[in-house]
XYZ file of C-alpha atoms in Angstrom:
261
model
C 55.125 27.631 35.764
C 55.343 29.527 32.482
C 52.710 32.245 32.327
C 50.048 31.730 29.659
C 48.260 34.355 27.564
C 44.473 34.350 27.226
C 42.036 36.141 24.906
C 38.239 36.452 25.126
C 37.606 33.414 22.925
C 39.579 31.300 25.397
C 37.242 32.423 28.169
C 34.091 31.841 26.153
C 35.260 28.352 25.198
C 36.088 27.454 28.818
C 32.840 28.921 30.149
C 30.793 26.863 27.718
C 32.816 23.742 28.550
C 32.181 24.165 32.264
C 28.437 24.550 31.683
C 27.691 28.279 31.607
C 24.570 28.769 29.501
C 22.207 31.470 28.295
C 19.716 32.551 30.961
C 21.603 31.348 34.034
C 21.941 33.420 37.204
C 25.512 33.120 38.466
C 27.543 34.399 41.408
C 31.078 34.873 40.064
C 34.317 34.946 42.083
C 37.554 35.708 40.228
C 41.298 36.104 40.541
C 42.615 37.678 37.363
C 46.279 37.320 38.327
C 46.018 33.555 38.862
C 45.067 32.971 35.209
C 48.221 34.317 33.591
C 48.184 37.255 31.184
C 44.627 38.128 30.161
C 44.637 40.260 27.048
C 42.295 43.110 27.949
C 42.249 42.307 31.652
C 39.037 42.506 33.642
C 37.092 43.903 30.701
C 37.737 40.729 28.702
C 36.485 38.492 31.521
C 33.290 40.514 32.030
C 32.501 40.686 28.322
C 32.946 36.917 27.977
C 30.642 36.273 30.937
C 27.968 38.624 29.589
C 28.059 36.965 26.178
C 27.664 33.506 27.700
C 24.664 34.231 29.965
C 22.957 36.450 27.389
C 20.160 38.966 27.848
C 18.074 36.600 29.967
C 20.918 35.786 32.335
C 22.251 37.555 35.407
C 25.751 37.941 36.800
C 26.479 38.808 40.421
C 29.824 39.479 42.085
C 30.920 40.413 45.606
C 31.693 44.111 45.961
C 32.499 44.082 49.656
C 34.059 47.180 51.216
C 34.955 45.547 54.519
C 37.451 48.272 55.420
C 34.259 50.069 56.461
C 34.091 48.057 59.682
C 35.330 48.818 63.170
C 39.153 48.718 63.403
C 38.754 46.514 66.477
C 37.672 43.638 64.186
C 41.110 43.650 62.570
C 40.268 45.205 59.203
C 42.819 47.966 59.767
C 45.500 45.640 61.138
C 48.267 47.678 59.516
C 47.396 50.853 61.453
C 48.321 51.639 65.098
C 45.621 51.275 67.726
C 45.835 54.954 68.701
C 44.472 55.828 65.239
C 41.295 53.771 65.670
C 39.168 56.623 67.121
C 40.139 58.816 64.162
C 39.192 56.064 61.712
C 35.825 55.585 63.417
C 35.097 59.297 63.242
C 36.303 60.009 59.717
C 36.014 56.880 57.565
C 33.823 57.910 54.571
C 30.209 56.762 54.649
C 29.329 54.032 52.175
C 28.301 55.314 48.766
C 27.496 52.506 46.342
C 28.468 54.672 43.367
C 31.891 55.590 44.772
C 33.075 53.252 47.536
C 35.736 50.882 46.149
C 35.832 47.156 46.781
C 38.396 45.658 49.169
C 40.349 42.606 47.923
C 37.489 41.441 45.695
C 39.762 41.456 42.659
C 40.144 43.561 39.534
C 37.142 41.996 37.810
C 34.686 42.786 40.614
C 36.146 46.282 40.965
C 35.474 46.978 37.279
C 32.104 45.216 37.345
C 30.733 47.497 40.098
C 30.836 50.390 37.601
C 29.776 48.427 34.526
C 26.954 50.152 32.599
C 23.618 48.948 33.942
C 25.057 47.159 36.982
C 23.269 47.576 40.333
C 24.939 47.482 43.732
C 23.325 46.601 47.038
C 23.200 48.984 49.980
C 25.204 47.076 52.583
C 28.088 49.349 53.659
C 30.607 46.521 54.159
C 29.252 43.386 52.440
C 27.601 44.588 49.234
C 27.157 42.707 45.972
C 26.799 44.012 42.431
C 24.618 42.425 39.747
C 23.861 42.874 36.070
C 21.026 41.388 34.062
C 17.461 40.155 34.351
C 17.471 39.453 38.112
C 19.855 42.248 39.144
C 17.293 44.449 40.855
C 15.735 41.567 42.763
C 19.124 40.335 43.964
C 20.449 43.699 45.134
C 17.409 45.461 46.619
C 16.834 45.623 50.405
C 20.218 44.282 51.548
C 19.604 44.704 55.265
C 22.436 45.754 57.575
C 21.986 42.793 59.917
C 21.029 40.219 57.297
C 24.299 40.005 55.392
C 24.208 36.416 54.127
C 20.902 34.946 55.312
C 17.399 34.418 53.980
C 16.360 37.392 51.858
C 19.942 38.585 51.411
C 21.447 38.553 47.899
C 22.991 35.135 48.638
C 19.667 33.859 49.970
C 17.854 35.167 46.914
C 20.308 33.400 44.614
C 19.349 30.168 46.376
C 15.659 30.932 45.776
C 16.408 31.419 42.067
C 18.302 28.105 41.927
C 21.374 29.965 40.696
C 24.974 28.919 40.228
C 28.411 29.709 41.642
C 31.373 30.123 39.292
C 34.915 30.077 40.671
C 37.451 31.550 38.237
C 40.991 31.022 39.482
C 39.949 31.000 43.146
C 39.220 28.396 45.810
C 36.293 27.742 48.127
C 37.651 30.244 50.635
C 36.238 32.885 48.263
C 32.866 31.157 47.871
C 30.558 33.637 49.622
C 27.560 31.334 49.250
C 28.989 29.156 52.023
C 28.032 31.911 54.450
C 24.378 31.046 53.773
C 25.232 27.611 55.162
C 26.730 29.366 58.213
C 23.343 30.979 58.776
C 21.305 27.792 58.275
C 23.486 25.320 60.172
C 23.453 24.776 63.912
C 26.889 24.302 65.510
C 28.710 24.932 68.810
C 29.981 28.462 69.070
C 27.491 29.974 66.649
C 26.837 33.510 67.813
C 26.007 37.036 66.768
C 28.359 39.978 66.901
C 27.999 43.760 66.800
C 29.481 45.392 63.704
C 29.908 49.100 62.980
C 30.050 50.888 59.622
C 29.937 54.452 58.365
C 26.605 55.094 56.624
C 24.464 58.034 55.570
C 21.335 58.551 57.693
C 19.016 61.420 56.751
C 21.822 63.111 54.864
C 24.368 62.841 57.673
C 27.277 60.450 58.209
C 26.694 58.070 61.105
C 28.885 55.373 62.691
C 26.134 52.769 62.766
C 26.031 49.709 65.026
C 24.235 46.578 63.844
C 23.937 43.001 65.035
C 24.770 40.166 62.639
C 25.990 36.572 62.614
C 29.703 36.152 63.286
C 31.378 34.316 60.389
C 35.001 33.672 59.439
C 35.086 30.989 56.731
C 38.257 29.311 57.990
C 36.975 25.819 57.113
C 35.580 26.672 53.657
C 38.453 24.976 51.830
C 37.795 21.772 53.798
C 34.120 21.976 52.887
C 35.002 22.516 49.238
C 37.350 19.522 49.138
C 34.681 17.243 50.623
C 32.039 18.672 48.274
C 34.161 17.980 45.187
C 34.651 14.336 46.203
C 30.907 13.787 46.477
C 29.489 16.043 43.744
C 32.389 16.186 41.290
C 31.533 19.612 39.823
C 32.915 20.265 36.348
C 36.347 21.885 36.426
C 38.041 23.163 33.268
C 41.610 24.400 32.848
C 41.990 28.050 31.898
C 45.415 29.614 31.505
C 47.494 28.977 34.607
C 44.477 28.015 36.724
C 40.973 26.607 36.306
C 37.287 27.452 36.503
C 34.576 25.501 38.307
C 30.782 25.804 38.065
C 28.369 24.420 40.650
C 24.696 24.671 41.474
C 24.460 26.928 44.502
C 21.817 24.798 46.197
C 24.141 21.783 46.005
C 27.080 23.471 47.721
C 24.927 25.241 50.341
C 22.918 22.143 51.278
C 26.090 20.055 51.439
C 27.835 22.679 53.576
C 24.970 22.862 56.071
C 25.277 19.137 56.722
C 29.084 19.233 56.801
C 29.162 22.111 59.277
C 26.685 20.416 61.611
C 28.742 17.217 61.557
C 32.238 18.719 61.780
C 32.309 22.064 63.554
């Protein structure tokens, strides 16, 4: 496929077509490379999003730093097992002003340092938000409550917010993890995670219990959801964007998981 070039006006036009409006609260997932050549890169995407939701709107993006988990979980698959004790002892403690994102994309990586943006305190599964509801969404992100009620994803549900997929599939749709929490299914269980955090001014390798999630069936859920709900999808460059009401996809996913897992 011939690579296409995009400017900010292209983004604004597509965002309005798909239903992004002033005042909305939106969780955004992006893949810049899938769109073609974006003139201005991540900055262009963020500026277009900010213009479309306006001063009364809020944008949220995943800023996960999941390398800050125990090597035993597979996050350091490229490193030999004999290095794991060294990683556990020396991996830098989470610092929301410094710690980079891991595979969240160029847009989320830039957004975490955008002027006025706020980042949650979870050392491995943080989010970053900008706008009217940013403080509410990011405050008190508990270690054990990564995706459940009262987490940033749970709060987005309370606000009746939206999910916007820009050049990515449902495997990147973090809101589906709220359905993981709410649904009952065989094999549902907690796990013990570990992350490097600061406690009373000292680095600590902290253990915490949380729900085990993997998301391996999220694409199946998304395909079934699109058949039933037909969310608006608009072409953009070499890919597309899709906007959905978060409550719709979460409620659908809860039922799907309980019937199919």
